[in-house]
Coordinates of C-alpha atoms in Angstrom, one line a residue:
X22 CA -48.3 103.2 -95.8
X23 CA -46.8 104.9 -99.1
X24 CA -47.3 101.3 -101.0
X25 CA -49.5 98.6 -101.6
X26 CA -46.6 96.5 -101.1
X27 CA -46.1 95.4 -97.1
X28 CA -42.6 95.5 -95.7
X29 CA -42.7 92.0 -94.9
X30 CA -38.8 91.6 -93.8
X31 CA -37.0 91.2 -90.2
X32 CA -34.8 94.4 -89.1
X33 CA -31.6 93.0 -90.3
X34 CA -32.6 93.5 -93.4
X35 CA -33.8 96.2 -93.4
X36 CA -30.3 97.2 -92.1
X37 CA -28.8 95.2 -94.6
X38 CA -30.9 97.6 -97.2
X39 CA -30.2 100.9 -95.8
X40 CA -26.5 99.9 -95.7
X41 CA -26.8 99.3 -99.9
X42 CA -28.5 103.2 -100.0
X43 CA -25.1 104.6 -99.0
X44 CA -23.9 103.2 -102.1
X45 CA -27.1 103.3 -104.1
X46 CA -27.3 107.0 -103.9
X47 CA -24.2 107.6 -106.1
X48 CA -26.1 105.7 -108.6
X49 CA -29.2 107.3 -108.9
X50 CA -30.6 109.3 -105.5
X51 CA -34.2 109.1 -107.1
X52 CA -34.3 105.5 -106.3
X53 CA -34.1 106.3 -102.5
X54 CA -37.3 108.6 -103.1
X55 CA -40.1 106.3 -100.7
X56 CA -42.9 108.1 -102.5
X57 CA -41.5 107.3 -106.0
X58 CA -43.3 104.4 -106.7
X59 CA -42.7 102.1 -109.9
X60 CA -39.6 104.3 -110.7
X61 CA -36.6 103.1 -112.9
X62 CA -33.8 103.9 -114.8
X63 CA -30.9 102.5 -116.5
X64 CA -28.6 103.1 -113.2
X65 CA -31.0 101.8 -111.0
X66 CA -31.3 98.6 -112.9
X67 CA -27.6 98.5 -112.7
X68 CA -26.9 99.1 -109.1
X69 CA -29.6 96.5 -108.3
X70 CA -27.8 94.0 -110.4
X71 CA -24.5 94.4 -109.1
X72 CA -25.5 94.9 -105.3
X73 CA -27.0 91.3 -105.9
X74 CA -24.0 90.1 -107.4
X75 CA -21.5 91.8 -104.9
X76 CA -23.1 89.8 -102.4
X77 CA -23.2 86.5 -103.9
X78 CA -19.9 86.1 -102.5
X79 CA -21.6 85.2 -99.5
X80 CA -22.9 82.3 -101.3
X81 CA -20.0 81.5 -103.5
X82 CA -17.7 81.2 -99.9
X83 CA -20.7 79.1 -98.4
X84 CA -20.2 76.3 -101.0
X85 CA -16.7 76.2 -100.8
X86 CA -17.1 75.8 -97.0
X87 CA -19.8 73.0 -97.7
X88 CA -17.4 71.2 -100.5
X89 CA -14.7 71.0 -97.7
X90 CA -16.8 68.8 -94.9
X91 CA -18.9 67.1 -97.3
X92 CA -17.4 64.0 -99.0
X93 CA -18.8 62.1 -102.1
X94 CA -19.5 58.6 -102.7
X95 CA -15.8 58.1 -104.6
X96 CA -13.2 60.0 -106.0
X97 CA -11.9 60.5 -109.5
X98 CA -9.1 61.4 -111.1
X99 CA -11.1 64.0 -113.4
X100 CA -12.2 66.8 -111.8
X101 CA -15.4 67.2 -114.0
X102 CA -16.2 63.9 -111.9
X103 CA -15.4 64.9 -108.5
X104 CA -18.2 65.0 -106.1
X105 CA -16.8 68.4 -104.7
X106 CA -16.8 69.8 -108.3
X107 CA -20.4 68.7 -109.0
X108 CA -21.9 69.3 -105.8
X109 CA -20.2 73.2 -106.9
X110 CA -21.8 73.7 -109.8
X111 CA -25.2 72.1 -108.7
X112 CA -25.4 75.0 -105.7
X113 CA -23.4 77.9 -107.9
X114 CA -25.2 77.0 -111.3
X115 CA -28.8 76.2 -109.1
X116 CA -31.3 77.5 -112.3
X117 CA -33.7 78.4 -109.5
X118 CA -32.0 80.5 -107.6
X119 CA -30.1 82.3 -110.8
X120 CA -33.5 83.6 -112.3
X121 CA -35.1 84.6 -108.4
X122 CA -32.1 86.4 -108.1
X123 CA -30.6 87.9 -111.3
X124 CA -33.9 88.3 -113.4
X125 CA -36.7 88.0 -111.0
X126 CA -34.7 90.5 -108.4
X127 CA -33.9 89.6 -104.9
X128 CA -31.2 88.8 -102.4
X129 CA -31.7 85.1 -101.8
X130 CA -28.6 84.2 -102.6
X131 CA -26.5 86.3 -100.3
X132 CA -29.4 84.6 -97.6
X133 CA -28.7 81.3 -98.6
X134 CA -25.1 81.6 -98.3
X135 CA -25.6 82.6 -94.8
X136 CA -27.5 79.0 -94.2
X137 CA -25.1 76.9 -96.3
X138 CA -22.0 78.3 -94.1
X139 CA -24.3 77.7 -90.8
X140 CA -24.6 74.2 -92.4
X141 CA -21.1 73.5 -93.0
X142 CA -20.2 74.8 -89.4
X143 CA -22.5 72.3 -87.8
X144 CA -21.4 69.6 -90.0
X145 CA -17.5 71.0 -88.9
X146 CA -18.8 70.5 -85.2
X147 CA -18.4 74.1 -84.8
X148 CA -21.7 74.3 -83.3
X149 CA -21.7 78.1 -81.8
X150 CA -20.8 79.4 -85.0
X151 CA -23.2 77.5 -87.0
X152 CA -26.3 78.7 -84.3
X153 CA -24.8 82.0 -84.8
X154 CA -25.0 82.3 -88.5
X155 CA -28.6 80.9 -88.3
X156 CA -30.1 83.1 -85.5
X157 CA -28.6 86.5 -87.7
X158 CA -30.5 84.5 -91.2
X159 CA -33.7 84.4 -89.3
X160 CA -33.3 88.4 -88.5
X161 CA -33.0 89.1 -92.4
X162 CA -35.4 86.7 -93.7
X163 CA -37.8 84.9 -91.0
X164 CA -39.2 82.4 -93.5
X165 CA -36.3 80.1 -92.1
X166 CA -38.4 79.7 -89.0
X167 CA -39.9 76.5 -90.8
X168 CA -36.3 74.7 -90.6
X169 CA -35.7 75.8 -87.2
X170 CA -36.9 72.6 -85.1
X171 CA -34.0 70.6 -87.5
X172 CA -31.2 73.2 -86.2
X173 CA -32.4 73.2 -82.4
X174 CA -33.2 69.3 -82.1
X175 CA -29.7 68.9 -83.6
X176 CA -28.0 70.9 -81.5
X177 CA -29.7 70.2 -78.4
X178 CA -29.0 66.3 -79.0
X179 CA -25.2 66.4 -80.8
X180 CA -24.0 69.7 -78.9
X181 CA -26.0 69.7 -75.4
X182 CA -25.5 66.3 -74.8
X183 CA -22.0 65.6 -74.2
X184 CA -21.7 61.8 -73.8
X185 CA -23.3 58.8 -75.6
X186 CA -24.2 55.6 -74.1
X187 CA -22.8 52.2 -75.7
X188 CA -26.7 51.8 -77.2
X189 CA -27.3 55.2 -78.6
X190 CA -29.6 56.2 -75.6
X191 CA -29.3 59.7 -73.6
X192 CA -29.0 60.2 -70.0
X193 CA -29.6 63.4 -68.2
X194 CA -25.9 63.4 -66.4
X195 CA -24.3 63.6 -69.8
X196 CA -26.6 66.5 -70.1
X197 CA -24.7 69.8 -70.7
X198 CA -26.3 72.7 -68.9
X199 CA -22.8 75.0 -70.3
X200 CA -23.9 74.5 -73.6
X201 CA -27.3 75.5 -73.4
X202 CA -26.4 78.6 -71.5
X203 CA -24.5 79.4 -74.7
X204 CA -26.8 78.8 -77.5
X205 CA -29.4 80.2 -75.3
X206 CA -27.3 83.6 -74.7
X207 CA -26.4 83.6 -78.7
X208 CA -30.3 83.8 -79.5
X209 CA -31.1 86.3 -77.0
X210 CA -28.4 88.8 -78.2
X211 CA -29.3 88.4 -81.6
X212 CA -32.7 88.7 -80.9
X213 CA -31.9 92.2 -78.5
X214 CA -29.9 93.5 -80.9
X215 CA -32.6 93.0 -83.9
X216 CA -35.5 93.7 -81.9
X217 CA -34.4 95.7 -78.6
X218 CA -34.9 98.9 -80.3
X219 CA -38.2 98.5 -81.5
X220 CA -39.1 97.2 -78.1
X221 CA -37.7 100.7 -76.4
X222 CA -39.2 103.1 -79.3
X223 CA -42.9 100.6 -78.3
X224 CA -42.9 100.0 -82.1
X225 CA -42.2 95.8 -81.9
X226 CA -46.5 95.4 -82.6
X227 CA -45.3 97.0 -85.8
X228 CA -42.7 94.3 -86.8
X229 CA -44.8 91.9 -86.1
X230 CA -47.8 92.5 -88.4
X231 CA -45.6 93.0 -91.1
X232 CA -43.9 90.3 -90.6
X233 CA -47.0 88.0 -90.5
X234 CA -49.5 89.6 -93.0
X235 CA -52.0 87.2 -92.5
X236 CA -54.7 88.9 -94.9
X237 CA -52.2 88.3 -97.9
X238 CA -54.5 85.5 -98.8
X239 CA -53.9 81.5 -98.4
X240 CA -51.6 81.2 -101.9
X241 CA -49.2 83.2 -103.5
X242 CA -50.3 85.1 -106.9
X243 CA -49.3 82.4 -108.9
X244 CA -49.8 79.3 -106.6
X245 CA -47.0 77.4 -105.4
X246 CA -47.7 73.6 -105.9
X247 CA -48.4 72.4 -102.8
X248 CA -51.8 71.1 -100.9
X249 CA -53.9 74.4 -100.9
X250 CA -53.4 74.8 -104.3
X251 CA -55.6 71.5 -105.0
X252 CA -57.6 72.1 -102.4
X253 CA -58.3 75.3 -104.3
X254 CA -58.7 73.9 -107.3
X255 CA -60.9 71.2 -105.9
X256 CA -63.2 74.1 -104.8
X257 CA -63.1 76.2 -108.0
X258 CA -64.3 72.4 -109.7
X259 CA -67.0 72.1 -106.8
X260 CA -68.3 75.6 -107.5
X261 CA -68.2 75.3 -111.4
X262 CA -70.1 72.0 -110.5
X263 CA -72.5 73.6 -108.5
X264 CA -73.4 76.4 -110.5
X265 CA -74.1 74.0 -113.7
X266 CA -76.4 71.8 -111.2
X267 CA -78.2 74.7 -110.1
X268 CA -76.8 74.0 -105.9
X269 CA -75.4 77.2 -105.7
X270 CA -76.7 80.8 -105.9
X271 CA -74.3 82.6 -108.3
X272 CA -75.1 85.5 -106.7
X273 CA -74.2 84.6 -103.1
X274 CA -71.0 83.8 -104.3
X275 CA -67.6 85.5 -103.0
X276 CA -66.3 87.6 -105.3
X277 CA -62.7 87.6 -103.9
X278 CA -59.6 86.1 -104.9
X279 CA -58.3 83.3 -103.7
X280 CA -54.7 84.3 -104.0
X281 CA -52.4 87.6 -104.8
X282 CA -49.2 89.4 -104.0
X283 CA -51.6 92.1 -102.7
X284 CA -53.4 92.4 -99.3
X285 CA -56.6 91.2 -99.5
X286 CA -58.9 88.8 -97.9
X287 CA -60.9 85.7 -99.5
X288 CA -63.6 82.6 -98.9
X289 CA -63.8 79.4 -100.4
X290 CA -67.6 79.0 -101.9
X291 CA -67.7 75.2 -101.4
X292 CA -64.8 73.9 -98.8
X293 CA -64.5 75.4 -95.7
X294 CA -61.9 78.0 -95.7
X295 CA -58.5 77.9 -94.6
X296 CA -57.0 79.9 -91.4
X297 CA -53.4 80.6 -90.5
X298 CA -53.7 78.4 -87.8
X299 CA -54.9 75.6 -89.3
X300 CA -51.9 75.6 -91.9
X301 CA -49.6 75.9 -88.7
X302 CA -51.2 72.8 -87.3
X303 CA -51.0 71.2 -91.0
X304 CA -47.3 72.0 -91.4
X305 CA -46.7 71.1 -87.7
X306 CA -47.5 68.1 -87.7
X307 CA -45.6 67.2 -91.0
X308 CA -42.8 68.3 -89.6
X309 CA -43.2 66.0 -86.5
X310 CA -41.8 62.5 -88.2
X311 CA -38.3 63.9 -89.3
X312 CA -37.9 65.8 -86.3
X313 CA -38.3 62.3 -83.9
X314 CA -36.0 60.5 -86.4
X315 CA -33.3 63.2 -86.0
X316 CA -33.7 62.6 -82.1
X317 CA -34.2 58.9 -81.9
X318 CA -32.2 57.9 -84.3
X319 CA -29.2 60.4 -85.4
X320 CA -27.3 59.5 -87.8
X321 CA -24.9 63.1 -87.3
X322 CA -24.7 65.9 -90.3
X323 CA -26.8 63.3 -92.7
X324 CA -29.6 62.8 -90.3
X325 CA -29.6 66.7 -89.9
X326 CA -29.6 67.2 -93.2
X327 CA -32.5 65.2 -94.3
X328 CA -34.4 67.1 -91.5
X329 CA -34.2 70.3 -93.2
X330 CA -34.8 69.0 -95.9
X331 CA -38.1 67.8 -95.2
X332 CA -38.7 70.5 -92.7
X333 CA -38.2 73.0 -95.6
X334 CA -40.9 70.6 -98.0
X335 CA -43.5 70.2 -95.0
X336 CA -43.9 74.0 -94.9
X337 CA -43.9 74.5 -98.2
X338 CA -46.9 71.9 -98.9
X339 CA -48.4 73.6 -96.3
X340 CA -47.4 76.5 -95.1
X341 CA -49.9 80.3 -95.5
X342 CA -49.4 81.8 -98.3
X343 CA -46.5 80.0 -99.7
X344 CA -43.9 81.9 -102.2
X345 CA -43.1 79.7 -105.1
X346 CA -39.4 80.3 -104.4
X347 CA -39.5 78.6 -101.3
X348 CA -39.0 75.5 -103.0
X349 CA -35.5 76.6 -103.0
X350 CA -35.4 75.8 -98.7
X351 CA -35.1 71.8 -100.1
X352 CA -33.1 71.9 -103.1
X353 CA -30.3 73.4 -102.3
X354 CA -29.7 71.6 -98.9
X355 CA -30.8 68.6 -100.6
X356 CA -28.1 69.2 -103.2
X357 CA -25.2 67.7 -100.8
X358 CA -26.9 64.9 -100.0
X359 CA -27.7 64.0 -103.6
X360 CA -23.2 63.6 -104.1
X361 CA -23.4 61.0 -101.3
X362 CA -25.9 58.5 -101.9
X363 CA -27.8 57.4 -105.3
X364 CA -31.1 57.5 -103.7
X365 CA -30.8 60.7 -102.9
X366 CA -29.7 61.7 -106.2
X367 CA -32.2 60.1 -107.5
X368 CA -35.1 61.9 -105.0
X369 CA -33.1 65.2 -106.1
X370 CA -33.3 64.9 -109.9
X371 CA -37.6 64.7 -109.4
X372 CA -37.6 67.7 -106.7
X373 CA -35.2 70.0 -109.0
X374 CA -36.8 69.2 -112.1
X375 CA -40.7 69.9 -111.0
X376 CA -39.4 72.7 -108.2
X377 CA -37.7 74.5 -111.5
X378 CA -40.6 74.0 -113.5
X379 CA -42.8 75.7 -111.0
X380 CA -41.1 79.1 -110.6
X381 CA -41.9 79.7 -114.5
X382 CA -44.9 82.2 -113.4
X383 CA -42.3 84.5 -112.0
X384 CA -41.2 84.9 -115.5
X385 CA -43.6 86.0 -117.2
X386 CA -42.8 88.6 -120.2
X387 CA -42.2 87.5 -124.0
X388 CA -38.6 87.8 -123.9
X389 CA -37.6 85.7 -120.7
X390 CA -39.5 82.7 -122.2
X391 CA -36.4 81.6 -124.1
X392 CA -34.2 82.3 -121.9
X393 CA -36.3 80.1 -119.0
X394 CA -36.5 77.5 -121.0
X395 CA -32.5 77.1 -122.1
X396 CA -31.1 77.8 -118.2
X397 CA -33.2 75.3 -117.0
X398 CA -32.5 72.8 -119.8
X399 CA -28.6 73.3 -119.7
X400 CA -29.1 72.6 -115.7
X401 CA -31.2 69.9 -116.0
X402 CA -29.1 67.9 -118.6
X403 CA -26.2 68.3 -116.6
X404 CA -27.8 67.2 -113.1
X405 CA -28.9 64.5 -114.8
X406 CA -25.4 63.5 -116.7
X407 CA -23.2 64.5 -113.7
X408 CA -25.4 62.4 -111.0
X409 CA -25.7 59.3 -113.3
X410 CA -21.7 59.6 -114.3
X411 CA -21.1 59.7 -110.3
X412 CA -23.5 56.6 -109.9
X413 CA -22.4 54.6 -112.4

């Protein structure tokens, strides 16, 4: 209530931060003021920096896992060619993820490392580990919900199902009611343990409207590129259209936003206005296609994979209030698909190059223009150069 900023993050994380104080406050104690808004200093600046950096091990042990049970198309005798080396520098050197994290500020990378390693784990059949990893990810960041149906209609049909028939069909004797026990006791105690003591204290209502702030307003301040971004933009042309034929009252019209970081609520003037639910429904039934494929026709790890993947682009093109760094839930998983198969590379170089382009707005002063401009250049080129040298 001190801030016009929600606290929009699961309790592991907020854990996760009040484990960083302990350090932060030989740094500079002011920081850990909650009524000191908008404060900074040199030392703050610094602690934040490193306390991201400390962390990225996480992520820099996750693709090392991921370049051990994922193989390329070939190999080659110079490493700058290998797919394990490439596939390395496209997750460690990802321009995306460098600029959310080290200029815009936040932890993403210490949160993708934790689904990377729950990727590699399912991909090295070590299925309990990998469900483990990615119940803890959705208790520090619960925006992973929208690849969720990939890792349970995996596991259900490559862990729960013990036994294959000779045409790929399932029966219910191969059916393993063991396994299910498990994962299902591994999401519960994760759960407990993240939630259980809100429940007791009667303060869970609490988590879950910050959580979900559905009043935030259909688009992110600087509009993700996805459907509700031309649908607002189709209404903003409809109203400008309507006010020039004289169709519309200019003074009936709402004066609210349409977007924001803030809280605040809006209406379209000409199209109806969007709900929550009827982005759920949107996003649901995008999601439905890839999730049938991945359980009528598996095709193991690379089937999964693909899932997510579009799982992770379904909610971003239509998911409430989309962050423009969310476009980050597709590239990176899509990055060790794009070492197997030429297609896929090919797929990757358009999503990396327009995904990239559209997290520009969270760059915004005078000096960072350069800078944006030259990281995403230098990653571009070599996406480009290493992919085609692979695919030659």
């Amino acid at each position: 209530a001190t801030s016009e900023w929600t606290l929009d993050y699961p309790p592991f994380f907020a854990w996760f931060e009040y484990a960083l104080s302990h350090i932060a406050k030989y740094f500079d104690p002011q920081m850990l003021v909650v009524e000191n808004l908008n404060y900074t200093s040199r030392a703050t600046i610094f602690f934040q920096r490193l306390s991201v950096i400390f962390t990225d091990t996480l992520f820099i042990y996750a693709v090392h896992e991921c370049c051990r049970c994922i193989n390329g198309k070939r190999a080659a005798k110079d490493i700058l060619e290998k797919p394990t080396f490439i596939l390395a520098v496209l997750l460690l050197w990802n321009f995306g993820l460098l600029i959310v994290d080290h200029i815009h500020f936040q932890y993403n990378g210490f949160l993708f490392g934790l689904m990377l390693l729950s990727v590699a784990r399912l991909c090295q059949k070590r299925y309990l580990e990998g469900a483990l990893l990615f119940a803890v990810l959705l208790h520090f960041k619960h925006i992973y919900m929208y690849v969720a149906p990939a890792y349970g209609i995996y596991l259900l049909r490559s862990y729960c199902f013990t036994a294959n028939n000779a045409d790929g069909s399932l029966k219910w004797r191969s059916f393993s009611f063991l396994h299910v026990t498990l994962l299902g006791l591994i999401v519960c105690l994760v759960s407990a343990l993240s939630l259980g003591p809100f429940l007791v204290l009667g303060q869970l209502p609490q988590v879950i409207s910050r959580l979900f702030p559905f009043k935030r307003g259909l688009c992110h301040a600087y509009w993700a590129p996805n459907f509700w971004a031309l649908y607002n933009a189709m209404d903003k042309a409809l109203t400008i259209l309507g006010l020039k034929c004289n169709f519309l009252d200019s003074t009936k019209i709402p004066k609210a936003s349409m977007t924001g970081g803030l809280v605040q609520e809006f209406q379209h003037t000409v199209l109806p206005s969007v709900t929550p639910l009827a982005t759920l429904i949107c996003t649901f039934i995008a999601i439905l296609p890839s999730v049938f494929c991945l359980w009528f026709k598996p095709q193991g790890p690379r089937g999964f994979l693909q899932c997510l993947v579009l799982c992770a682009l379904s909610s971003f093109m239509f998911g409430w209030h989309v962050h423009e760094k969310a476009i980050l839930l597709a590239i990176l998983p899509l990055s060790l698909l794009s070492i197997q198969r030429a297609k896929d590379a090919g797929i990757y170089l358009i999503l990396t190059t327009t995904g990239h382009f559209s997290l520009f707005p969270l760059l915004f002063t005078p000096p960072e223009l350069p800078i944006k401009i030259l990281l995403m250049l230098l990653f571009t080129v070599y996406s480009f150069s290493s992919l085609k040298s692979l695919f030659r």
